[in-house]
DNA sequence: TAGAACGTTTAGAATATATTAAAAGTTCTA
DNA sequence: TAGAACTTTTAATATATTCTAAACGTTCTA
């Protein structure tokens, strides 16, 4: 009877971490985050490993990933030498930050590829068939247009504000 | 000298498919799509397996995934019994459709979880400590708020239009 | 109607990712 | 400063994913 709450928490941790996993976040990191999100008080590595039944080293690795994303923070608990963590409850900001960062990374990569291709096509003009070159030029132009549209949007759109 | 164009295409297929992979799309599906996107004419399974140096079965599996997403379509080539495919050049629509579909799926799942949790907390009220219940209620309420905010936005925002 | 020309399925091999257990490193306390 | 109480790293193992090769099924052609 006493563990009814614990059971519900288990369920939520499970359900929510599936969601996290479907967003491409490590499943265990998702579980840890939700565990901390739901917890009344900060938790130590030992408590987390106990609740999720995973090894301490694995908790350590994942909690540091969460820290890097500012999804959790270490808190001081007087009288204890352990590290305690609590969740940053502003989940949306965390997710949006991650998304924005990821998108930016990817788009920078594309930029390089497209420009490199344009250069190469320029150099090729007299060595290849006219149709081939024309086709490639068209396609690259199309790709570039898409790139510009999306990255222009990304630059302006402060997703965070939309959601707050 | 003749293969300069092929080399550039290889590069683009590689670069672009890394991008696709970073979006959670199968790497090979990404390669196939870009190959078809850049191609002057529709390609057969054999041509694709040859260009990407992968087995025919694997081309088959991935091309059908692309077909399901409406990213490529089968085209008729007279005089040949083979299946030929060409890319849907409206890449943004494809990506946005996929994103929207994926997000909707995930959000429906969350809805269930949150409502289930609310029900359970209701049933628990007299069997658990006041603080515990209060904490959980607060957290679930917070989660619900986020859910509503995001899903409301999703419902209204026609990403496609923004990008067109 | 045999068999050639395809595309699809499948069982298993190769590769990559997630996870553990234990060793190593660090910091605090007596 | 020894050693206890922690966290982090690492090497190995378990699990999941990607990919192939070959068998299979279908449709077309002669």
CSV table of C-alpha atoms (C1' of nucleotides) in Angstrom, one decimal:
chain,number,residue,atom,x,y,z
A,1,UNK,CA,0.0,0.0,0.0
A,2,UNK,CA,2.8,2.3,0.9
A,3,UNK,CA,4.3,2.1,-2.5
A,4,UNK,CA,1.3,3.3,-4.6
A,5,UNK,CA,3.0,6.6,-5.2
A,6,UNK,CA,6.2,4.8,-6.2
A,7,UNK,CA,4.3,2.7,-8.6
A,8,UNK,CA,2.8,5.7,-10.3
A,9,UNK,CA,6.2,7.3,-10.5
A,10,UNK,CA,7.6,4.2,-12.1
A,11,UNK,CA,4.8,4.4,-14.7
A,12,UNK,CA,5.4,8.0,-15.4
A,13,UNK,CA,9.2,7.5,-15.6
A,14,UNK,CA,8.6,4.8,-18.1
A,15,UNK,CA,6.0,6.6,-20.2
A,16,UNK,CA,7.9,9.8,-20.2
A,17,UNK,CA,11.2,8.3,-21.0
A,18,UNK,CA,9.7,6.5,-24.0
A,19,UNK,CA,8.8,9.9,-25.2
A,20,UNK,CA,12.3,11.2,-24.6
A,21,UNK,CA,13.7,8.2,-26.5
A,22,UNK,CA,11.4,9.0,-29.4
A,23,UNK,CA,13.0,12.4,-29.5
A,24,UNK,CA,16.4,10.9,-29.8
A,25,UNK,CA,17.5,11.4,-26.2
A,26,UNK,CA,19.1,8.6,-24.4
A,27,UNK,CA,16.4,6.6,-22.6
A,28,UNK,CA,18.2,6.5,-19.3
A,29,UNK,CA,18.8,10.2,-19.4
A,30,UNK,CA,15.1,10.6,-19.9
A,31,UNK,CA,14.3,8.4,-17.0
A,32,UNK,CA,16.6,10.2,-14.7
A,33,UNK,CA,15.2,13.5,-15.7
A,34,UNK,CA,11.6,12.5,-15.1
A,35,UNK,CA,12.6,10.8,-11.8
A,36,UNK,CA,14.1,14.1,-10.6
A,37,UNK,CA,11.3,16.1,-12.1
A,38,UNK,CA,8.7,14.2,-10.0
A,39,UNK,CA,10.8,13.9,-6.9
A,40,UNK,CA,10.0,16.0,-3.8
A,41,UNK,CA,13.6,16.4,-3.0
A,42,UNK,CA,17.0,16.2,-4.7
A,43,UNK,CA,18.3,12.7,-5.2
A,44,UNK,CA,21.8,11.2,-4.9
A,45,UNK,CA,23.4,8.8,-7.4
A,46,UNK,CA,22.8,5.9,-5.0
A,47,UNK,CA,19.1,6.7,-4.8
A,48,UNK,CA,18.8,7.0,-8.6
A,49,UNK,CA,20.6,3.8,-9.3
A,50,UNK,CA,18.4,2.1,-6.7
A,51,UNK,CA,15.2,3.4,-8.2
A,52,UNK,CA,16.1,2.7,-11.8
A,53,UNK,CA,18.0,-0.5,-11.0
A,54,UNK,CA,21.0,0.5,-13.1
A,55,UNK,CA,24.7,0.7,-12.3
A,56,UNK,CA,26.2,3.7,-10.6
A,57,UNK,CA,28.6,4.3,-13.4
A,58,UNK,CA,25.8,4.5,-15.8
A,59,UNK,CA,23.9,7.0,-13.6
A,60,UNK,CA,27.0,9.0,-13.5
A,61,UNK,CA,27.5,9.2,-17.2
A,62,UNK,CA,23.9,10.1,-17.9
A,63,UNK,CA,23.5,12.6,-15.1
A,64,UNK,CA,26.5,14.5,-16.5
A,65,UNK,CA,24.9,14.6,-19.9
A,66,UNK,CA,21.8,16.1,-18.3
A,67,UNK,CA,23.9,18.6,-16.5
A,68,UNK,CA,25.6,19.6,-19.7
A,69,UNK,CA,22.2,20.3,-21.2
A,70,UNK,CA,21.2,22.2,-18.1
A,71,UNK,CA,18.4,19.8,-17.5
A,72,UNK,CA,19.5,19.1,-14.0
A,73,UNK,CA,21.8,20.8,-11.5
A,74,UNK,CA,23.8,19.7,-8.6
A,75,UNK,CA,22.6,20.9,-5.2
A,76,UNK,CA,24.3,21.0,-1.9
A,77,UNK,CA,22.7,18.9,0.9
A,78,UNK,CA,24.2,19.8,4.2
A,79,UNK,CA,25.6,17.0,6.3
A,80,UNK,CA,26.2,14.7,3.2
A,81,UNK,CA,29.2,14.3,1.0
A,82,UNK,CA,27.2,12.9,-1.8
A,83,UNK,CA,26.2,14.7,-5.0
A,84,UNK,CA,22.6,15.5,-5.1
A,85,UNK,CA,20.7,16.5,-8.2
A,86,UNK,CA,17.4,18.3,-8.9
A,87,UNK,CA,15.6,18.8,-12.2
A,88,UNK,CA,15.3,22.1,-14.0
A,89,UNK,CA,11.5,22.2,-14.2
A,90,UNK,CA,11.5,24.5,-17.2
A,91,UNK,CA,11.4,21.5,-19.5
A,92,UNK,CA,10.3,23.3,-22.6
A,93,UNK,CA,13.3,25.6,-22.5
A,94,UNK,CA,15.6,22.6,-22.2
A,95,UNK,CA,14.0,20.8,-25.2
A,96,UNK,CA,13.9,23.9,-27.3
A,97,UNK,CA,17.5,24.7,-26.6
A,98,UNK,CA,18.5,21.3,-27.6
A,99,UNK,CA,16.5,21.4,-30.8
A,100,UNK,CA,17.8,24.8,-31.8
A,101,UNK,CA,21.4,23.8,-31.1
A,102,UNK,CA,21.0,20.6,-33.1
A,103,UNK,CA,19.4,22.3,-36.0
A,104,UNK,CA,22.0,25.0,-36.2
A,105,UNK,CA,24.7,22.4,-36.2
A,106,UNK,CA,23.2,20.5,-39.0
A,107,UNK,CA,22.4,23.5,-41.1
A,108,UNK,CA,26.0,24.8,-40.9
A,109,UNK,CA,27.1,21.5,-42.3
A,110,UNK,CA,24.7,21.7,-45.2
A,111,UNK,CA,25.9,25.2,-46.0
A,112,UNK,CA,29.5,23.9,-46.5
A,113,UNK,CA,28.4,21.1,-48.7
A,114,UNK,CA,26.3,23.2,-51.0
A,115,UNK,CA,28.9,25.8,-51.5
A,116,UNK,CA,31.6,23.3,-52.2
A,117,UNK,CA,29.3,21.7,-54.8
A,118,UNK,CA,28.7,25.1,-56.4
A,119,UNK,CA,32.4,25.7,-56.7
A,120,UNK,CA,33.1,22.3,-58.2
A,121,UNK,CA,30.3,22.7,-60.8
A,122,UNK,CA,31.9,26.0,-61.9
A,123,UNK,CA,35.2,24.2,-62.5
A,124,UNK,CA,33.5,21.5,-64.5
A,125,UNK,CA,31.8,23.5,-67.1
A,126,UNK,CA,33.9,22.7,-70.1
A,127,UNK,CA,34.6,19.1,-69.3
A,128,UNK,CA,31.1,17.7,-69.0
A,129,UNK,CA,27.9,17.4,-71.0
A,130,UNK,CA,25.8,20.5,-71.0
A,131,UNK,CA,22.7,18.6,-69.8
A,132,UNK,CA,24.5,17.0,-66.9
A,133,UNK,CA,25.8,20.3,-65.7
A,134,UNK,CA,22.5,22.0,-66.2
A,135,UNK,CA,20.7,19.4,-64.2
A,136,UNK,CA,23.2,19.6,-61.3
A,137,UNK,CA,23.0,23.3,-61.2
A,138,UNK,CA,19.3,23.2,-61.1
A,139,UNK,CA,19.2,20.7,-58.3
A,140,UNK,CA,21.8,22.5,-56.2
A,141,UNK,CA,20.0,25.8,-56.7
A,142,UNK,CA,16.8,24.1,-55.5
A,143,UNK,CA,18.7,22.7,-52.4
A,144,UNK,CA,20.1,26.1,-51.7
A,145,UNK,CA,16.7,27.7,-51.9
A,146,UNK,CA,15.4,25.3,-49.3
A,147,UNK,CA,18.4,25.9,-47.1
A,148,UNK,CA,17.9,29.6,-47.2
A,149,UNK,CA,14.3,29.4,-46.5
A,150,UNK,CA,14.7,27.2,-43.5
A,151,UNK,CA,17.7,28.8,-42.0
A,152,UNK,CA,16.2,32.3,-42.4
A,153,UNK,CA,13.2,31.1,-40.5
A,154,UNK,CA,15.4,29.5,-37.8
A,155,UNK,CA,17.3,32.7,-37.4
A,156,UNK,CA,14.2,34.8,-36.8
A,157,UNK,CA,11.9,32.5,-35.1
A,158,UNK,CA,12.5,32.4,-31.4
A,159,UNK,CA,10.7,29.2,-30.6
A,160,UNK,CA,11.1,29.8,-27.0
A,161,UNK,CA,9.0,32.9,-27.1
A,162,UNK,CA,6.2,31.3,-29.0
A,163,UNK,CA,5.9,28.6,-26.4
A,164,UNK,CA,6.1,30.7,-23.3
B,1,UNK,CA,37.9,12.6,-66.1
B,2,UNK,CA,34.5,11.3,-67.1
B,3,UNK,CA,33.5,10.6,-63.5
B,4,UNK,CA,33.9,14.1,-62.1
B,5,UNK,CA,30.2,14.5,-61.9
B,6,UNK,CA,29.8,11.1,-60.3
B,7,UNK,CA,32.4,12.0,-57.7
B,8,UNK,CA,30.5,15.2,-56.9
B,9,UNK,CA,27.3,13.3,-56.6
B,10,UNK,CA,29.0,10.8,-54.3
B,11,UNK,CA,30.1,13.7,-52.1
B,12,UNK,CA,26.6,15.2,-52.0
B,13,UNK,CA,25.0,11.9,-51.3
B,14,UNK,CA,27.3,11.4,-48.4
B,15,UNK,CA,27.0,14.9,-47.0
B,16,UNK,CA,23.2,15.0,-47.4
B,17,UNK,CA,22.7,11.6,-46.0
B,18,UNK,CA,24.6,12.5,-42.9
B,19,UNK,CA,22.2,15.3,-42.5
B,20,UNK,CA,19.3,12.9,-42.9
B,21,UNK,CA,20.8,10.5,-40.4
B,22,UNK,CA,21.1,13.4,-37.9
B,23,UNK,CA,17.3,13.9,-38.3
B,24,UNK,CA,16.7,10.3,-37.4
B,25,UNK,CA,16.1,9.0,-40.9
B,26,UNK,CA,17.8,5.8,-42.0
B,27,UNK,CA,21.1,6.7,-43.5
B,28,UNK,CA,20.6,4.5,-46.6
B,29,UNK,CA,17.1,6.0,-47.2
B,30,UNK,CA,18.7,9.4,-47.1
B,31,UNK,CA,21.4,8.3,-49.6
B,32,UNK,CA,18.8,6.9,-52.0
B,33,UNK,CA,16.7,10.0,-51.8
B,34,UNK,CA,19.6,12.3,-52.6
B,35,UNK,CA,20.8,10.0,-55.3
B,36,UNK,CA,17.4,10.2,-57.0
B,37,UNK,CA,17.0,13.9,-56.2
B,38,UNK,CA,20.3,14.6,-58.1
B,39,UNK,CA,19.7,12.2,-60.9
B,40,UNK,CA,18.7,13.4,-64.4
B,41,UNK,CA,16.5,10.4,-64.9
B,42,UNK,CA,14.7,7.7,-62.8
B,43,UNK,CA,16.8,4.9,-61.5
B,44,UNK,CA,16.2,1.2,-61.2
B,45,UNK,CA,17.0,-0.9,-58.1
B,46,UNK,CA,20.1,-2.3,-59.9
B,47,UNK,CA,21.4,1.1,-60.7
B,48,UNK,CA,20.9,2.3,-57.1
B,49,UNK,CA,22.5,-0.8,-55.6
B,50,UNK,CA,25.4,-0.4,-58.0
B,51,UNK,CA,25.9,3.3,-57.1
B,52,UNK,CA,25.7,2.9,-53.4
B,53,UNK,CA,27.4,-0.5,-53.3
B,54,UNK,CA,24.7,-2.1,-51.1
B,55,UNK,CA,22.7,-5.2,-51.6
B,56,UNK,CA,19.5,-5.3,-53.7
B,57,UNK,CA,17.3,-6.4,-50.8
B,58,UNK,CA,18.4,-3.5,-48.8
B,59,UNK,CA,17.7,-1.0,-51.6
B,60,UNK,CA,14.2,-2.6,-51.9
B,61,UNK,CA,13.5,-2.2,-48.2
B,62,UNK,CA,14.6,1.4,-48.0
B,63,UNK,CA,13.0,2.5,-51.3
B,64,UNK,CA,9.7,1.3,-50.0
B,65,UNK,CA,10.1,3.3,-46.9
B,66,UNK,CA,10.7,6.3,-49.0
B,67,UNK,CA,7.7,5.5,-51.1
B,68,UNK,CA,5.5,5.3,-47.9
B,69,UNK,CA,6.7,8.8,-47.0
B,70,UNK,CA,5.9,9.9,-50.5
B,71,UNK,CA,9.5,10.9,-50.9
B,72,UNK,CA,9.9,9.0,-54.1
B,73,UNK,CA,7.5,7.5,-56.6
B,74,UNK,CA,7.6,4.6,-59.0
B,75,UNK,CA,7.6,5.7,-62.7
B,76,UNK,CA,7.0,3.7,-65.8
B,77,UNK,CA,9.8,3.4,-68.2
B,78,UNK,CA,8.7,1.9,-71.5
B,79,UNK,CA,10.5,-1.1,-72.8
B,80,UNK,CA,11.7,-2.1,-69.4
B,81,UNK,CA,10.3,-4.5,-66.8
B,82,UNK,CA,12.2,-3.0,-64.0
B,83,UNK,CA,10.9,-0.6,-61.4
B,84,UNK,CA,12.2,2.9,-61.7
B,85,UNK,CA,12.0,5.6,-59.1
B,86,UNK,CA,12.2,9.3,-59.1
B,87,UNK,CA,12.4,11.7,-56.2
B,88,UNK,CA,9.7,14.0,-55.1
B,89,UNK,CA,11.6,17.3,-55.3
B,90,UNK,CA,9.5,19.1,-52.8
B,91,UNK,CA,11.8,18.0,-50.0
B,92,UNK,CA,10.5,20.4,-47.4
B,93,UNK,CA,7.0,19.1,-47.6
B,94,UNK,CA,8.3,15.6,-47.1
B,95,UNK,CA,10.3,16.5,-44.0
B,96,UNK,CA,7.5,18.6,-42.5
B,97,UNK,CA,5.0,15.9,-43.0
B,98,UNK,CA,7.2,13.4,-41.3
B,99,UNK,CA,7.9,15.8,-38.4
B,100,UNK,CA,4.3,16.6,-37.9
B,101,UNK,CA,3.2,13.0,-38.1
B,102,UNK,CA,5.9,12.0,-35.6
B,103,UNK,CA,5.1,14.8,-33.2
B,104,UNK,CA,1.4,14.0,-33.2
B,105,UNK,CA,2.1,10.4,-32.5
B,106,UNK,CA,4.3,11.2,-29.5
B,107,UNK,CA,1.9,13.8,-28.1
B,108,UNK,CA,-1.0,11.5,-28.2
B,109,UNK,CA,1.0,9.0,-26.1
B,110,UNK,CA,1.8,11.7,-23.5
B,111,UNK,CA,-1.9,12.7,-23.2
B,112,UNK,CA,-2.8,9.2,-22.2
B,113,UNK,CA,-0.1,9.0,-19.6
B,114,UNK,CA,-0.9,12.3,-18.0
B,115,UNK,CA,-4.6,11.5,-17.8
B,116,UNK,CA,-4.0,8.1,-16.3
B,117,UNK,CA,-1.8,9.7,-13.7
B,118,UNK,CA,-4.4,12.2,-12.8
B,119,UNK,CA,-6.9,9.5,-12.2
B,120,UNK,CA,-4.6,7.5,-10.0
B,121,UNK,CA,-3.7,10.5,-7.9
B,122,UNK,CA,-7.4,11.1,-7.4
B,123,UNK,CA,-7.8,7.6,-6.0
B,124,UNK,CA,-4.8,7.9,-3.8
B,125,UNK,CA,-5.8,11.0,-1.8
B,126,UNK,CA,-6.6,9.4,1.5
B,127,UNK,CA,-4.0,6.7,1.5
B,128,UNK,CA,-0.9,8.9,1.1
B,129,UNK,CA,0.9,11.7,2.8
B,130,UNK,CA,-0.5,15.1,2.0
B,131,UNK,CA,2.9,16.5,0.8
B,132,UNK,CA,3.6,13.6,-1.5
B,133,UNK,CA,0.2,14.0,-3.2
B,134,UNK,CA,0.5,17.7,-3.4
B,135,UNK,CA,3.9,17.4,-5.0
B,136,UNK,CA,2.7,15.0,-7.6
B,137,UNK,CA,-0.3,17.0,-8.4
B,138,UNK,CA,1.8,20.1,-8.9
B,139,UNK,CA,4.2,18.3,-11.2
B,140,UNK,CA,1.5,16.6,-13.2
B,141,UNK,CA,-0.2,19.9,-13.6
B,142,UNK,CA,3.0,21.4,-14.8
B,143,UNK,CA,3.4,18.6,-17.3
B,144,UNK,CA,-0.1,19.1,-18.5
B,145,UNK,CA,0.4,22.8,-19.0
B,146,UNK,CA,3.4,22.1,-21.2
B,147,UNK,CA,1.5,19.5,-23.1
B,148,UNK,CA,-1.3,21.9,-23.8
B,149,UNK,CA,0.9,24.7,-24.8
B,150,UNK,CA,2.9,22.6,-27.3
B,151,UNK,CA,0.0,20.7,-28.7
B,152,UNK,CA,-2.1,23.8,-29.1
B,153,UNK,CA,0.7,25.3,-31.0
B,154,UNK,CA,1.1,22.2,-33.1
B,155,UNK,CA,-2.6,22.2,-33.9
B,156,UNK,CA,-2.6,25.7,-35.2
B,157,UNK,CA,0.8,26.2,-36.7
B,158,UNK,CA,0.9,24.9,-40.3
B,159,UNK,CA,4.6,24.6,-40.6
B,160,UNK,CA,4.3,24.0,-44.2
B,161,UNK,CA,2.8,27.4,-44.9
B,162,UNK,CA,5.5,29.1,-42.9
B,163,UNK,CA,8.1,27.5,-45.1
B,164,UNK,CA,6.5,27.9,-48.5
C,1,DT,C1',4.7,-24.0,-70.0
C,2,DA,C1',9.8,-23.6,-69.0
C,3,DG,C1',12.8,-20.5,-67.6
C,4,DA,C1',14.6,-15.8,-67.4
C,5,DA,C1',14.1,-11.4,-65.2
C,6,DC,C1',12.7,-9.2,-61.8
C,7,DG,C1',11.4,-7.7,-56.7
C,8,DT,C1',10.8,-9.3,-51.8
C,9,DT,C1',11.6,-11.9,-47.7
C,10,DT,C1',14.4,-14.0,-44.4
C,11,DA,C1',18.1,-16.0,-41.6
C,12,DG,C1',22.2,-14.9,-40.1
C,13,DA,C1',26.7,-12.1,-40.0
C,14,DA,C1',28.8,-7.7,-39.0
C,15,DT,C1',28.7,-3.6,-36.6
C,16,DA,C1',27.3,-0.3,-33.4
C,17,DT,C1',25.2,1.0,-29.0
C,18,DA,C1',23.8,0.4,-24.2
C,19,DT,C1',25.1,-1.4,-19.8
C,20,DT,C1',27.7,-3.5,-16.2
C,21,DA,C1',31.3,-4.5,-12.7
C,22,DA,C1',35.4,-3.4,-11.1
C,23,DA,C1',39.5,-0.6,-11.0
C,24,DA,C1',41.1,4.0,-10.5
C,25,DG,C1',40.8,8.6,-9.0
C,26,DT,C1',39.3,12.3,-5.8
C,27,DT,C1',38.0,14.5,-1.6
C,28,DC,C1',36.9,14.6,3.0
C,29,DT,C1',37.5,13.2,7.9
C,30,DA,C1',39.7,11.7,12.0
D,1,DT,C1',48.3,11.0,6.2
D,2,DA,C1',45.5,6.7,6.2
D,3,DG,C1',41.5,5.2,4.9
D,4,DA,C1',36.5,5.8,4.2
D,5,DA,C1',33.1,7.6,1.2
D,6,DC,C1',32.2,9.0,-2.8
D,7,DT,C1',32.4,9.7,-8.3
D,8,DT,C1',34.5,8.7,-12.8
D,9,DT,C1',36.8,5.8,-16.1
D,10,DT,C1',37.5,1.6,-18.4
D,11,DA,C1',37.3,-2.9,-20.3
D,12,DA,C1',34.2,-6.4,-21.2
D,13,DT,C1',29.5,-8.1,-22.1
D,14,DA,C1',24.8,-7.9,-23.6
D,15,DT,C1',21.6,-6.1,-26.7
D,16,DA,C1',19.9,-3.9,-30.7
D,17,DT,C1',20.6,-2.3,-35.4
D,18,DT,C1',22.2,-2.5,-40.0
D,19,DC,C1',23.3,-5.1,-43.9
D,20,DT,C1',24.2,-9.1,-46.9
D,21,DA,C1',23.5,-13.3,-49.6
D,22,DA,C1',20.6,-16.6,-50.9
D,23,DA,C1',16.0,-18.5,-51.2
D,24,DC,C1',11.6,-17.5,-52.7
D,25,DG,C1',7.7,-15.8,-55.3
D,26,DT,C1',5.8,-13.5,-59.2
D,27,DT,C1',5.3,-12.0,-63.9
D,28,DC,C1',6.7,-11.8,-68.5
D,29,DT,C1',8.6,-13.9,-72.8
D,30,DA,C1',9.6,-17.3,-76.1
